[in-house]
Coordinates of C-alpha atoms and ligand atoms in Angstrom, one line a residue:
X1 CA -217.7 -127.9 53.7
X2 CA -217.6 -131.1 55.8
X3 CA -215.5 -134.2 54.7
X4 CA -215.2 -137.5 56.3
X5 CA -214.0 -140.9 55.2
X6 CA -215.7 -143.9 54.6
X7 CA -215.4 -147.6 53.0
X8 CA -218.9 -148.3 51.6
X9 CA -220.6 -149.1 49.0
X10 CA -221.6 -146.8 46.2
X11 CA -225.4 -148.6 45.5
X12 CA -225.7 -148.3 49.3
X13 CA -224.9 -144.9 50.5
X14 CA -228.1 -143.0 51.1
X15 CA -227.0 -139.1 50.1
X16 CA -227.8 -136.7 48.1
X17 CA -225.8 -138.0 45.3
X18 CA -223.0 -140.4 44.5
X19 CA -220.0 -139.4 42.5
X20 CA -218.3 -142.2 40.5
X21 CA -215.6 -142.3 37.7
X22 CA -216.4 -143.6 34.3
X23 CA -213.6 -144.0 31.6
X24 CA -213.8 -143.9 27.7
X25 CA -214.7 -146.2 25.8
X26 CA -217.3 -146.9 28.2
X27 CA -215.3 -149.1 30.8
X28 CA -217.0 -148.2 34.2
X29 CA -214.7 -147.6 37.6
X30 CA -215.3 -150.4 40.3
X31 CA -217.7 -148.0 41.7
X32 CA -219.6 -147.2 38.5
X33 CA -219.7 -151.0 38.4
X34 CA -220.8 -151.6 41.2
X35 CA -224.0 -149.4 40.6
X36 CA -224.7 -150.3 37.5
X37 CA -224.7 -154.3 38.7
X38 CA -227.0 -153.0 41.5
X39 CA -229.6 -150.9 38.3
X40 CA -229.6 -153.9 36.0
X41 CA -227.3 -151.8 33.7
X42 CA -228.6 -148.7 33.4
X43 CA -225.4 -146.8 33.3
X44 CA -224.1 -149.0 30.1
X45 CA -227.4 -148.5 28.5
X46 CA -226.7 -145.0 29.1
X47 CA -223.5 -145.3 27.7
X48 CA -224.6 -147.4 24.8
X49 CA -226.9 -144.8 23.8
X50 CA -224.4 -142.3 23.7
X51 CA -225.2 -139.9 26.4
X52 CA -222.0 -140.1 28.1
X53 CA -218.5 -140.5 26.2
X54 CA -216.3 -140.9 29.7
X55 CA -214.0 -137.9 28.2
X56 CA -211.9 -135.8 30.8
X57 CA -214.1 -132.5 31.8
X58 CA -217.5 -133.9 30.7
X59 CA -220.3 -135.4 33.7
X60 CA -223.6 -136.4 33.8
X61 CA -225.9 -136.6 36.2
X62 CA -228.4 -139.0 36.6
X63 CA -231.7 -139.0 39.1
X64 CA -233.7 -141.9 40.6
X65 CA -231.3 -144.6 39.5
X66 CA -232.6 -148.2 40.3
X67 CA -231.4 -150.2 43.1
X68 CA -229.5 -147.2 44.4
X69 CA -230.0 -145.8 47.5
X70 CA -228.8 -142.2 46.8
X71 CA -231.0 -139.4 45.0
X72 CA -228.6 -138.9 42.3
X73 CA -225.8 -140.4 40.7
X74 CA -223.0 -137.9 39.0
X75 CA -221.4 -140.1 36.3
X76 CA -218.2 -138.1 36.0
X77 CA -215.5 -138.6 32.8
X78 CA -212.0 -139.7 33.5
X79 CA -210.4 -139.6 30.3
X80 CA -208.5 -143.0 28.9
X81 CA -207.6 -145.3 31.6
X82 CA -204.0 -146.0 30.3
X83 CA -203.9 -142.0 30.7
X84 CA -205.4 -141.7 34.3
X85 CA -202.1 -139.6 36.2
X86 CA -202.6 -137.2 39.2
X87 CA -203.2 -134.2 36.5
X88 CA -206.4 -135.9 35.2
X89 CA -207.6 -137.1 38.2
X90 CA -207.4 -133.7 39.6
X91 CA -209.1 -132.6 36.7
X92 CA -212.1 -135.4 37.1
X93 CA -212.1 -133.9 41.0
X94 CA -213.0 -130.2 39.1
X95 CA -215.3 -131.4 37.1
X96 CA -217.8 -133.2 39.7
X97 CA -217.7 -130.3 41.7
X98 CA -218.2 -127.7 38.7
X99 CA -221.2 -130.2 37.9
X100 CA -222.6 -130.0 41.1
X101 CA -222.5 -126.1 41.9
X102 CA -225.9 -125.3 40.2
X103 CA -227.6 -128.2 41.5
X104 CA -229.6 -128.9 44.7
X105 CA -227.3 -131.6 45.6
X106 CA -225.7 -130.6 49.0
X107 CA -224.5 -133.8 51.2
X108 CA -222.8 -136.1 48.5
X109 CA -220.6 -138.9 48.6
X110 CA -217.3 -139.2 46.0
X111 CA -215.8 -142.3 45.2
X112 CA -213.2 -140.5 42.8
X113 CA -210.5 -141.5 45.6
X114 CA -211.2 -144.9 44.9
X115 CA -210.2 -144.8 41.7
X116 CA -206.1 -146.0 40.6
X117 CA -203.9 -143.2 39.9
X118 CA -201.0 -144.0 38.8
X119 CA -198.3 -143.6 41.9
X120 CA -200.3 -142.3 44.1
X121 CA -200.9 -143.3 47.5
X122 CA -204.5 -143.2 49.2
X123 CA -203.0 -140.7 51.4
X124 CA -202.2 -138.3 48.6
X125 CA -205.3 -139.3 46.2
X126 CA -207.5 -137.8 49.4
X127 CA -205.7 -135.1 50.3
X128 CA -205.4 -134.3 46.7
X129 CA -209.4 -134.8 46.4
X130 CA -210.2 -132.4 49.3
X131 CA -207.4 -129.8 48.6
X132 CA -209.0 -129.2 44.5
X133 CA -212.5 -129.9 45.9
X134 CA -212.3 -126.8 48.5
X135 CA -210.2 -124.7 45.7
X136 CA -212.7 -125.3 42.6
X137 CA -215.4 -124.3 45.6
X138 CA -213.8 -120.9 46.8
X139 CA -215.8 -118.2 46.2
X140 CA -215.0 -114.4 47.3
X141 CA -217.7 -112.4 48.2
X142 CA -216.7 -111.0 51.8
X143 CA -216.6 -107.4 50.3
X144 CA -220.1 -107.5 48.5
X145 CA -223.3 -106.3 50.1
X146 CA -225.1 -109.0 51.7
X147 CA -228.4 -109.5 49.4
X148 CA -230.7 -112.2 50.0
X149 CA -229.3 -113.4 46.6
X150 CA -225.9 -113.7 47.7
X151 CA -227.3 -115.3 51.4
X152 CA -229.0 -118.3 49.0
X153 CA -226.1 -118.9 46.9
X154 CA -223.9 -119.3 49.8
X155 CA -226.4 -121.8 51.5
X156 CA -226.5 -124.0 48.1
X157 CA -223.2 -125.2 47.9
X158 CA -221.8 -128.4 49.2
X159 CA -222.4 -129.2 53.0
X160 CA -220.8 -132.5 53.4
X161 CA -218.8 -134.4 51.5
X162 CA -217.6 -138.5 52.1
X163 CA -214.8 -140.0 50.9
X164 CA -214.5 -143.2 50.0
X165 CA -211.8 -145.4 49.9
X166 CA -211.4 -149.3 48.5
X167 CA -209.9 -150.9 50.9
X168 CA -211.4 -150.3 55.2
X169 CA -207.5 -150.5 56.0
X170 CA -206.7 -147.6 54.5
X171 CA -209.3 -145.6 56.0
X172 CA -206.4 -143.9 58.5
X173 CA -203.7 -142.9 56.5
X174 CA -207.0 -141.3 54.1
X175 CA -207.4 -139.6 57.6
X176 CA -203.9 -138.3 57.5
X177 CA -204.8 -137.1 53.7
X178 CA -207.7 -135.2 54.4
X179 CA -205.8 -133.3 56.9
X180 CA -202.8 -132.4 54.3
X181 CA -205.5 -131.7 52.5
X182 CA -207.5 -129.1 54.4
X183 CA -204.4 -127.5 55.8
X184 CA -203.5 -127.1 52.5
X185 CA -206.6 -125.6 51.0
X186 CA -207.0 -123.2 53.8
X187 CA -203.2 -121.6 52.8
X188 CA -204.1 -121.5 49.1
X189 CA -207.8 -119.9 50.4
X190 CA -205.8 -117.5 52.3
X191 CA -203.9 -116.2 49.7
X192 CA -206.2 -116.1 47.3
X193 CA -208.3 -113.5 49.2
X194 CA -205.0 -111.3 50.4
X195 CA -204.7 -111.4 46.2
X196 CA -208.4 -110.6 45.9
X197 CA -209.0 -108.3 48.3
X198 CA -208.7 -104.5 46.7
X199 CA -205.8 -102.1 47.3
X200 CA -207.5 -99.8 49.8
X201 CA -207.8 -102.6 52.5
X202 CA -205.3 -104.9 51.8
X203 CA -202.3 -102.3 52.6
X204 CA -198.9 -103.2 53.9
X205 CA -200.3 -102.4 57.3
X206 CA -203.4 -104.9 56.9
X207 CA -200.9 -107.4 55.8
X208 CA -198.9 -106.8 59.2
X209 CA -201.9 -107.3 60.9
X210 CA -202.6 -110.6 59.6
X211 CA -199.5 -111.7 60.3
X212 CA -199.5 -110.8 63.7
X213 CA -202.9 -112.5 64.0
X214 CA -202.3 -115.2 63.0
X215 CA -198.8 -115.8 64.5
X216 CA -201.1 -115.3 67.7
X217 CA -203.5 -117.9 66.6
X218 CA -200.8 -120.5 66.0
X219 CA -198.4 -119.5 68.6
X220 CA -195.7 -118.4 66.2
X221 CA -193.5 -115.5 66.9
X222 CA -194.5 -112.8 64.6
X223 CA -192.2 -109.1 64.5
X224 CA -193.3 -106.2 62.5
X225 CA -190.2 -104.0 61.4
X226 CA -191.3 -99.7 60.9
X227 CA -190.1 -97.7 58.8
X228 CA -187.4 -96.0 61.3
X229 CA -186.2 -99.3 61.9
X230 CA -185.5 -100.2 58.4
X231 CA -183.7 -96.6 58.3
X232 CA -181.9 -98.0 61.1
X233 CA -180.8 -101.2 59.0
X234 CA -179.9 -99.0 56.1
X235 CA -183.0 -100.5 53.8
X236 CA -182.4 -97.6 51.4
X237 CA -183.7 -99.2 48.1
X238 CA -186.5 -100.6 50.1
X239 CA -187.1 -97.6 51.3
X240 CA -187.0 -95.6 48.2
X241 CA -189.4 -97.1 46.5
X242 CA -192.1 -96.9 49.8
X243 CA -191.2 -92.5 50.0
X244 CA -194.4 -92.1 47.0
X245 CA -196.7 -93.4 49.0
X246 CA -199.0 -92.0 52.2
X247 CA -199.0 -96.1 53.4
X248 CA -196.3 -96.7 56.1
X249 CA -194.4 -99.5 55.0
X250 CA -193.8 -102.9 57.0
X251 CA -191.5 -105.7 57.1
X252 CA -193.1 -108.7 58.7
X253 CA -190.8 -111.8 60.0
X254 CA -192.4 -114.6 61.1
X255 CA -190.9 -117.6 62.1
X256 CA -192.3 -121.0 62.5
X257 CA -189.6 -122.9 64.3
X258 CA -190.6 -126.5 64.8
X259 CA -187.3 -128.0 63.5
X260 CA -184.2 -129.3 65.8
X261 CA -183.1 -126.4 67.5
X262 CA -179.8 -126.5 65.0
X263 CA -181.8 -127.0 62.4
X264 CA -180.6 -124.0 59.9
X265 CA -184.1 -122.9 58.6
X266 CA -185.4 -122.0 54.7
X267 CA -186.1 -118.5 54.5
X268 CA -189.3 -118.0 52.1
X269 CA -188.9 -114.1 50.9
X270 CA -192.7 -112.8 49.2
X271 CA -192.4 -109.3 47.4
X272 CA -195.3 -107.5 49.1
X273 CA -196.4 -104.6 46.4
X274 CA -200.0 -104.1 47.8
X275 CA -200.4 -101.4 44.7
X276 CA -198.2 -101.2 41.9
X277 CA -198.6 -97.9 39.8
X278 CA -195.0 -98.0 38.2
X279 CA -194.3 -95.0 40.1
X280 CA -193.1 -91.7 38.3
X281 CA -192.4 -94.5 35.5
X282 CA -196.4 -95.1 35.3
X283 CA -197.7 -97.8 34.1
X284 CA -200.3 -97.3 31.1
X285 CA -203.6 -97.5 32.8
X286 CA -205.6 -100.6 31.1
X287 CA -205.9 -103.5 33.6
X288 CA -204.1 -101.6 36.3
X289 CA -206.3 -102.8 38.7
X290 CA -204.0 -106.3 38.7
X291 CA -201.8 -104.6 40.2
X292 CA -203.3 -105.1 43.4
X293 CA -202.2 -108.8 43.0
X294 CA -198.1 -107.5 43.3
X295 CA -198.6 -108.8 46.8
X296 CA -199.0 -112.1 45.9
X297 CA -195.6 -113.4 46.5
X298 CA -196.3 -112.2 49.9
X299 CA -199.8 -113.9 50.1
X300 CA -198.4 -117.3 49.1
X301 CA -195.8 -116.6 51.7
X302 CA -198.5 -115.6 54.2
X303 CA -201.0 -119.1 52.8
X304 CA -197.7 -121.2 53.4
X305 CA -197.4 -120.2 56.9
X306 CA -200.9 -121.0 58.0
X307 CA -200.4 -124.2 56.1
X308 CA -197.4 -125.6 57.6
X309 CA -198.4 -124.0 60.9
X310 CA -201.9 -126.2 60.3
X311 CA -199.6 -129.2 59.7
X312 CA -197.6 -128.7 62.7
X313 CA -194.5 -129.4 60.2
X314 CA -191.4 -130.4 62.0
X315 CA -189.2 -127.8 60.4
X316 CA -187.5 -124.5 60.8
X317 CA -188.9 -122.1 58.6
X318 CA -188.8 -118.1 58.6
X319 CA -190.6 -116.0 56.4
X320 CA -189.5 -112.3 55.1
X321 CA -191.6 -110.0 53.7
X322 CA -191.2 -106.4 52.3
X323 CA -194.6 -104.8 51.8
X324 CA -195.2 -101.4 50.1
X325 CA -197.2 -99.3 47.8
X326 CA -195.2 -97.9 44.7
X327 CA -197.1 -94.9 44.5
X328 CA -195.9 -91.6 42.2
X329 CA -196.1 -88.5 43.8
X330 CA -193.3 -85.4 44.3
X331 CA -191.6 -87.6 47.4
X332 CA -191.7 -90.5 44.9
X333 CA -188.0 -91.9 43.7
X334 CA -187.3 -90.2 40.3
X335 CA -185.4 -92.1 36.9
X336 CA -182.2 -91.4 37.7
X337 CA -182.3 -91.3 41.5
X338 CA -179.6 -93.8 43.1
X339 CA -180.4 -95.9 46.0
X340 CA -177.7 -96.8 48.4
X341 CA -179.1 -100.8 49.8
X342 CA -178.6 -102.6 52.8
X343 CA -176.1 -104.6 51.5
X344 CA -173.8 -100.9 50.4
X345 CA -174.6 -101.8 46.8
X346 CA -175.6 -98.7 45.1
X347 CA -178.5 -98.9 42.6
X348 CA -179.3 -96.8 40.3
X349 CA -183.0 -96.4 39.8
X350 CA -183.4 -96.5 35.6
X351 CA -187.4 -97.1 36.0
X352 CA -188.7 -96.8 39.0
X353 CA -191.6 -99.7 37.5
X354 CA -188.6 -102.4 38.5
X355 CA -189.4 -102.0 42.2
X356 CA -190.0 -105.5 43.2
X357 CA -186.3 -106.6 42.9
X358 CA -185.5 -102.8 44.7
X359 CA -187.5 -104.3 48.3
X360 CA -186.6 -108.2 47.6
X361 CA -183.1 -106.8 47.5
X362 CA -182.9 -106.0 51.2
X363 CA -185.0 -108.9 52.6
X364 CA -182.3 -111.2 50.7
X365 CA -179.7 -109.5 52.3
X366 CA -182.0 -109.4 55.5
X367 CA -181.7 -113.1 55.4
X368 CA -178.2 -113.4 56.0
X369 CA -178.7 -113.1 59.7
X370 CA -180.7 -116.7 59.7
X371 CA -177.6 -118.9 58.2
X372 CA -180.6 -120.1 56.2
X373 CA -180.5 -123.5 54.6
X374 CA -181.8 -122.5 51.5
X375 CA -183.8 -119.0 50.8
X376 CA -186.6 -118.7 48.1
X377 CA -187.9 -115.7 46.9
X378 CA -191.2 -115.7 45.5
X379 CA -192.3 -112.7 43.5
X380 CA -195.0 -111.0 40.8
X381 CA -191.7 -110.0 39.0
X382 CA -191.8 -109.0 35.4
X383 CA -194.0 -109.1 32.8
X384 CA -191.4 -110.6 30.9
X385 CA -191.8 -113.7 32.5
X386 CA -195.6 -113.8 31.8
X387 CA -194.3 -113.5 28.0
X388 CA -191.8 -116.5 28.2
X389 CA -194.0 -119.0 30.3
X390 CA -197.5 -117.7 30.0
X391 CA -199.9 -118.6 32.8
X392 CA -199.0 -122.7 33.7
X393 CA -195.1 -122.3 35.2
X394 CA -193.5 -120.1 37.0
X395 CA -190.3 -118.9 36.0
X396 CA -187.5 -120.6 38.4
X397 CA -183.9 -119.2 38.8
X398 CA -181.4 -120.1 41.4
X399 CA -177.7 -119.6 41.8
X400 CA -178.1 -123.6 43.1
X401 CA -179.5 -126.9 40.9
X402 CA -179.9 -128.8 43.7
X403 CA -182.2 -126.8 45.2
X404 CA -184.1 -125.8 41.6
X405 CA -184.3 -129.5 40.7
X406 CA -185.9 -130.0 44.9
X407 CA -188.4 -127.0 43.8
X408 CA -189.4 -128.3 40.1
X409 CA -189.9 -131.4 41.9
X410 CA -192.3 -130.0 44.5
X411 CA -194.1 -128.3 41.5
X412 CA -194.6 -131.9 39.7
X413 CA -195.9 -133.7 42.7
X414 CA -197.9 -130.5 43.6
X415 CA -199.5 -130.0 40.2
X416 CA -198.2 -126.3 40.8
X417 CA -195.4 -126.7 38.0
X418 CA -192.4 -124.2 37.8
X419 CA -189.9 -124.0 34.4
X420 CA -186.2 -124.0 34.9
X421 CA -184.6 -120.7 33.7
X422 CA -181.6 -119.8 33.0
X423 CA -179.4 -117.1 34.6
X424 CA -175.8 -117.6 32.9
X425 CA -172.9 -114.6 33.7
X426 CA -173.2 -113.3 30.5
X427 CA -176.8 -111.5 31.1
X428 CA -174.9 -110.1 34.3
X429 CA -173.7 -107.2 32.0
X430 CA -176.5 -105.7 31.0
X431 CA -177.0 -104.4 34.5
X432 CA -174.2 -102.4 33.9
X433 CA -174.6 -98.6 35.3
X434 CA -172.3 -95.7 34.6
X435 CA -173.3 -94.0 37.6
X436 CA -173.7 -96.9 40.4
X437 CA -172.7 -100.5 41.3
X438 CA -175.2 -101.5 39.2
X439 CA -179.0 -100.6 37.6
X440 CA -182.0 -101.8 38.3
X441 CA -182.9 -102.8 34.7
X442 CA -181.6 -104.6 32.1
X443 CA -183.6 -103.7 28.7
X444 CA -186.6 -105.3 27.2
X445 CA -184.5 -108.9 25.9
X446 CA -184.4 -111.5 28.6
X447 CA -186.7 -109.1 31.5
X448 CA -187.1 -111.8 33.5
X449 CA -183.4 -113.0 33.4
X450 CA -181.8 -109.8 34.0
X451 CA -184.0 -109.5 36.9
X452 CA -183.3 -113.0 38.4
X453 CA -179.5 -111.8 37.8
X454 CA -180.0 -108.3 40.3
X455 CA -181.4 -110.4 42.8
X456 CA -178.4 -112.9 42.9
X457 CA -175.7 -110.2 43.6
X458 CA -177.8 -109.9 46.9
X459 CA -178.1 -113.8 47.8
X460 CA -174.2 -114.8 47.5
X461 CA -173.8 -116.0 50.6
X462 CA -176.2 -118.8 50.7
X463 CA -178.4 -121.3 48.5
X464 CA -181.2 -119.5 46.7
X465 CA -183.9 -119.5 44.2
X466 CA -186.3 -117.1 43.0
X467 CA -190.0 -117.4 42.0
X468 CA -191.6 -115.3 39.5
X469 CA -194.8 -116.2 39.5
X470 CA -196.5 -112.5 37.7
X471 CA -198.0 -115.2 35.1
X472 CA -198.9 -118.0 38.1
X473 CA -200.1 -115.9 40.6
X474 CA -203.5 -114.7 39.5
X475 CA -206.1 -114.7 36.8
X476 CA -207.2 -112.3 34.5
X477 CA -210.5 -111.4 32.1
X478 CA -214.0 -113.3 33.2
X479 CA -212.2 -115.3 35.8
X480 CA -209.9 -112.5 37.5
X481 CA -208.9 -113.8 40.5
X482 CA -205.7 -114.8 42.8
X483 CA -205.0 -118.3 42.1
X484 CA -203.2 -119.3 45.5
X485 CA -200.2 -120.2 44.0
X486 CA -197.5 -121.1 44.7
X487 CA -198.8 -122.3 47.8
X488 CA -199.0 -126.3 46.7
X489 CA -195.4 -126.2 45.5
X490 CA -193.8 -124.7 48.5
X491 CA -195.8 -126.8 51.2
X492 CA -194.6 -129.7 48.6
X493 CA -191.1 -128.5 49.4
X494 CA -191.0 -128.0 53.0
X495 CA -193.0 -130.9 53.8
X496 CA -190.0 -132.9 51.9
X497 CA -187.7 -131.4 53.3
X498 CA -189.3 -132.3 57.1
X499 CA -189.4 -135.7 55.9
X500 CA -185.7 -135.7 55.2
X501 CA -184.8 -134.0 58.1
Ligands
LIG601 N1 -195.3 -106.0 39.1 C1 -194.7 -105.8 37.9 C2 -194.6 -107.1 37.1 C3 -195.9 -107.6 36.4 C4 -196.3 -106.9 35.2 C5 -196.5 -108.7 36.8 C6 -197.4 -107.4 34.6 C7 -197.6 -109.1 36.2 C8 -198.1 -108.5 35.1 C9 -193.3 -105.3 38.1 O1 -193.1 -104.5 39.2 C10 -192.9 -104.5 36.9 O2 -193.5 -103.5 36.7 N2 -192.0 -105.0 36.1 C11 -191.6 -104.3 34.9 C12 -190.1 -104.3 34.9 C13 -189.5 -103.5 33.8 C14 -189.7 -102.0 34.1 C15 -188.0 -103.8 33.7 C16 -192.2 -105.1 33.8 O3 -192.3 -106.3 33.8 O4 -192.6 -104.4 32.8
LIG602 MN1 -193.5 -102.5 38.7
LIG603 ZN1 -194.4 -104.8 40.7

């Protein structure tokens, strides 16, 4: 998919179709206008007639329109205009391009960007175009067999795409959008398909691998810790939950270190599960197979990288991630077992399905050695969490509310929205053991609280927040599939923070 810019008129542009905004109550965008001053109203007669009620999510398409010099014209709904934010023109963006995926329409011209949002500069209306334009477009089929079926399909959809904007002085800072843009949808592509990719290729050791790659590609230094070097470190919870499994394990550093050199950096932290059984505490065995997304914390940390890395963003940033199977098997951690971790906290393991906090543990304390600025975890945590938020936040904690209010703030300009939890002393208790410094579970009430709450003991010594993003993070049923978040809100954040810096 090809975008450029442009400052032209809609009646004009000769292309395979023309994409304009038109609001209820039938009041037409300038663009719509513009057309339908050019057809001798035939878009309000359409509208008259009823065909087209300008409600959010609805489009129609229109051929052979008079006075036009484009094949098609896609007349897409935008919802009231007093109502018109960045959520609902995001959600106009998703609709023209769901519209135009069975067509035959493949060089097309949008004039959405031209439209008022609310707030929103022409910079961010374009890279906000591009970024949901590429993302309602992604489509993974690299693992099925090439069939002349799946050859045609991939030649059908959109070639190149123009966007307009008003005014022919803002044509360079929409430059500067498309770029945020792009960079941006190639992170959130990347981790969708480390999400989507099954459990059998996208091990802990292919994860390395794409690391290293693409540290090489973008001139960042990339380090791959075995497993006798996290021995060495004393990594014995992460290490206990990776004895089950035949898959060596990896911890990947990568560090993207375009700050000032004193710059302290943020330390993103993505639990890397590439295959979560539960372990000796298996997990009941409908829908499973989702537990090849546990890595997703780790893809978003991965899709984050090659975003800011795309951006060139002016800031220190490292990334941490623990990457394992938790496999059962008569190595495997038992109930019971007690893990001594890097930190000399003793843990003792209670069900060995709580494994994510048992790797993040270590990387958190990992992180010490960075006198990071502010460390964020981001993690397919608990099922709990999926229960409290369901599938639009992601379940925020931090020991800091400076730096939650930063991250809830990148979610809302993002559109990639996180909730506020809390993580008060008193659930501290329930991690009570009799046997170690503490457990690794805290009972059914509150799961994704009294996980939050483990993590903390390990990040004391420095500004942190967690991510559980287990309802976020992927899709389920007819449209299973890794989402890519929480890439948008943690580029939202760093780039912020490079701004203030
Ligand atoms: N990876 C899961 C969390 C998960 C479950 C994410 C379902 C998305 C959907 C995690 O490792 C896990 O198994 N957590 C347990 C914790 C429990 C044993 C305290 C859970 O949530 O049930
Ligand atoms: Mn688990
Ligand atoms: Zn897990």
């Amino acid at each position: 998919m090809e975008f450029s810019i442009k400052n032209s008129n809609p009646e004009k542009q000769p292309s395979d179709c023309v994409i304009v905004g038109v609001y209820e109550s039938s009041v037409l965008s300038t663009a719509a206008r513009a057309i339908d001053d050019a057809s001798a109203g035939y878009i309000s007669n359409i509208l008259k007639r009823g065909d087209m009620d300008g409600k959010l999510d609805s489009s129609l398409m229109l051929h052979n329109v008079p006075g036009t010099a484009s094949e098609r014209v896609l007349l897409v709904g935008l919802g009231k205009e007093a109502d018109f934010t960045d959520k609902q023109y995001a959600k106009a963006v998703r609709a023209s391009v769901k519209a135009l995926a069975s067509g035959g329409a493949s060089n097309v011209s949008s004039f959405l960007a031209d439209l008022s949002v609310c707030s929103l500069s022409t910079r961010r209306k374009v890279a906000l175009l591009a970024e949901v334009m590429l993302d309602a477009s992604y489509k993974f089929d690299a693992i099925k067999k090439k069939s002349d079926d799946i050859k045609k399909e991939a030649k059908k959809g959109l070639a190149t795409i123009s966007i307009n904007v008003a005014e022919a002085a803002d044509m360079q800072t929409a430059q500067l959008g498309l770029a945020d843009g792009q960079a941006l949808a190639k992170g959130v592509s990347l981790a969708k398909d480390l999400g989507n990719l099954p459990p059998n290729v996208c091990t802990p050791t292919y994860l390395a691998e794409q690391a290293l790659a693409m540290g090489a590609t973008y001139g960042f230094a990339v380090e791959v810790l075995e497993r006798d070097a996290l021995e060495k470190l004393g990594m014995g919870s992460f290490l206990g939950v990776t004895q089950g499994s035949e898959e060596p394990p990896k911890f990947i550093i990568m560090q993207h270190l375009k700050g000032q050199k004193d710059q302290k950096p943020v330390v993103l932290v993505g639990k890397g599960i590439t295959f979560d059984t539960g372990g000796i505490s298996l997990k009941p065995g409908s829908e499973m197979d989702e537990m090849k997304y546990d890595m997703c914390g780790a893809a978003s940390v991965l899709g984050t990288f090659k975003t800011i890395a795309e951006m060139d963003l002016a800031l220190n940033v490292v990334a941490l991630i623990p990457t394992c199977e938790n496999m059962p098997d008569g190595r495997a951690t038992r109930p019971g077992d007690v893990l001594t971790s890097m930190s000399g906290l003793t843990i003792e393991v209670l069900n060995t399905d709580a494994e994510g906090r048992l790797i993040l543990c270590d990387a958190l304390t990992y992180a010490e050695r960075f006198e990071p600025s502010a460390v964020v975890d981001i993690a397919t945590l608990t099922g709990a969490c999926v229960i409290a938020l369901g599938h639009h936040a992601s379940g925020l904690f931090s020991n800091n509310d400076d730096l939650a209010k930063e991250l809830l703030q990148a979610g809302e300009a993002s559109l990639d929205r996180a909730w506020h939890m809390p993580m008060w002393d008193d659930y501290q208790p329930l991690l009570d053991s009799n046997f170690a410094d503490m457990a690794n579970i805290g009972g059914r009430a509150g799961g994704s609280i009294t996980a939050a709450c483990f993590l903390s003991r390990f990040a004391k010594k420095y500004e942190w927040a967690h991510l559980d993003v287990a309802g976020t993070a992927w899709k389920s049923g007819k449209e299973k599939g890794g989402t890519g978040r929480p890439v948008p809100l943690l580029t939202e954040f760093l780039v912020a923070r490079a701004n203030k810096s």
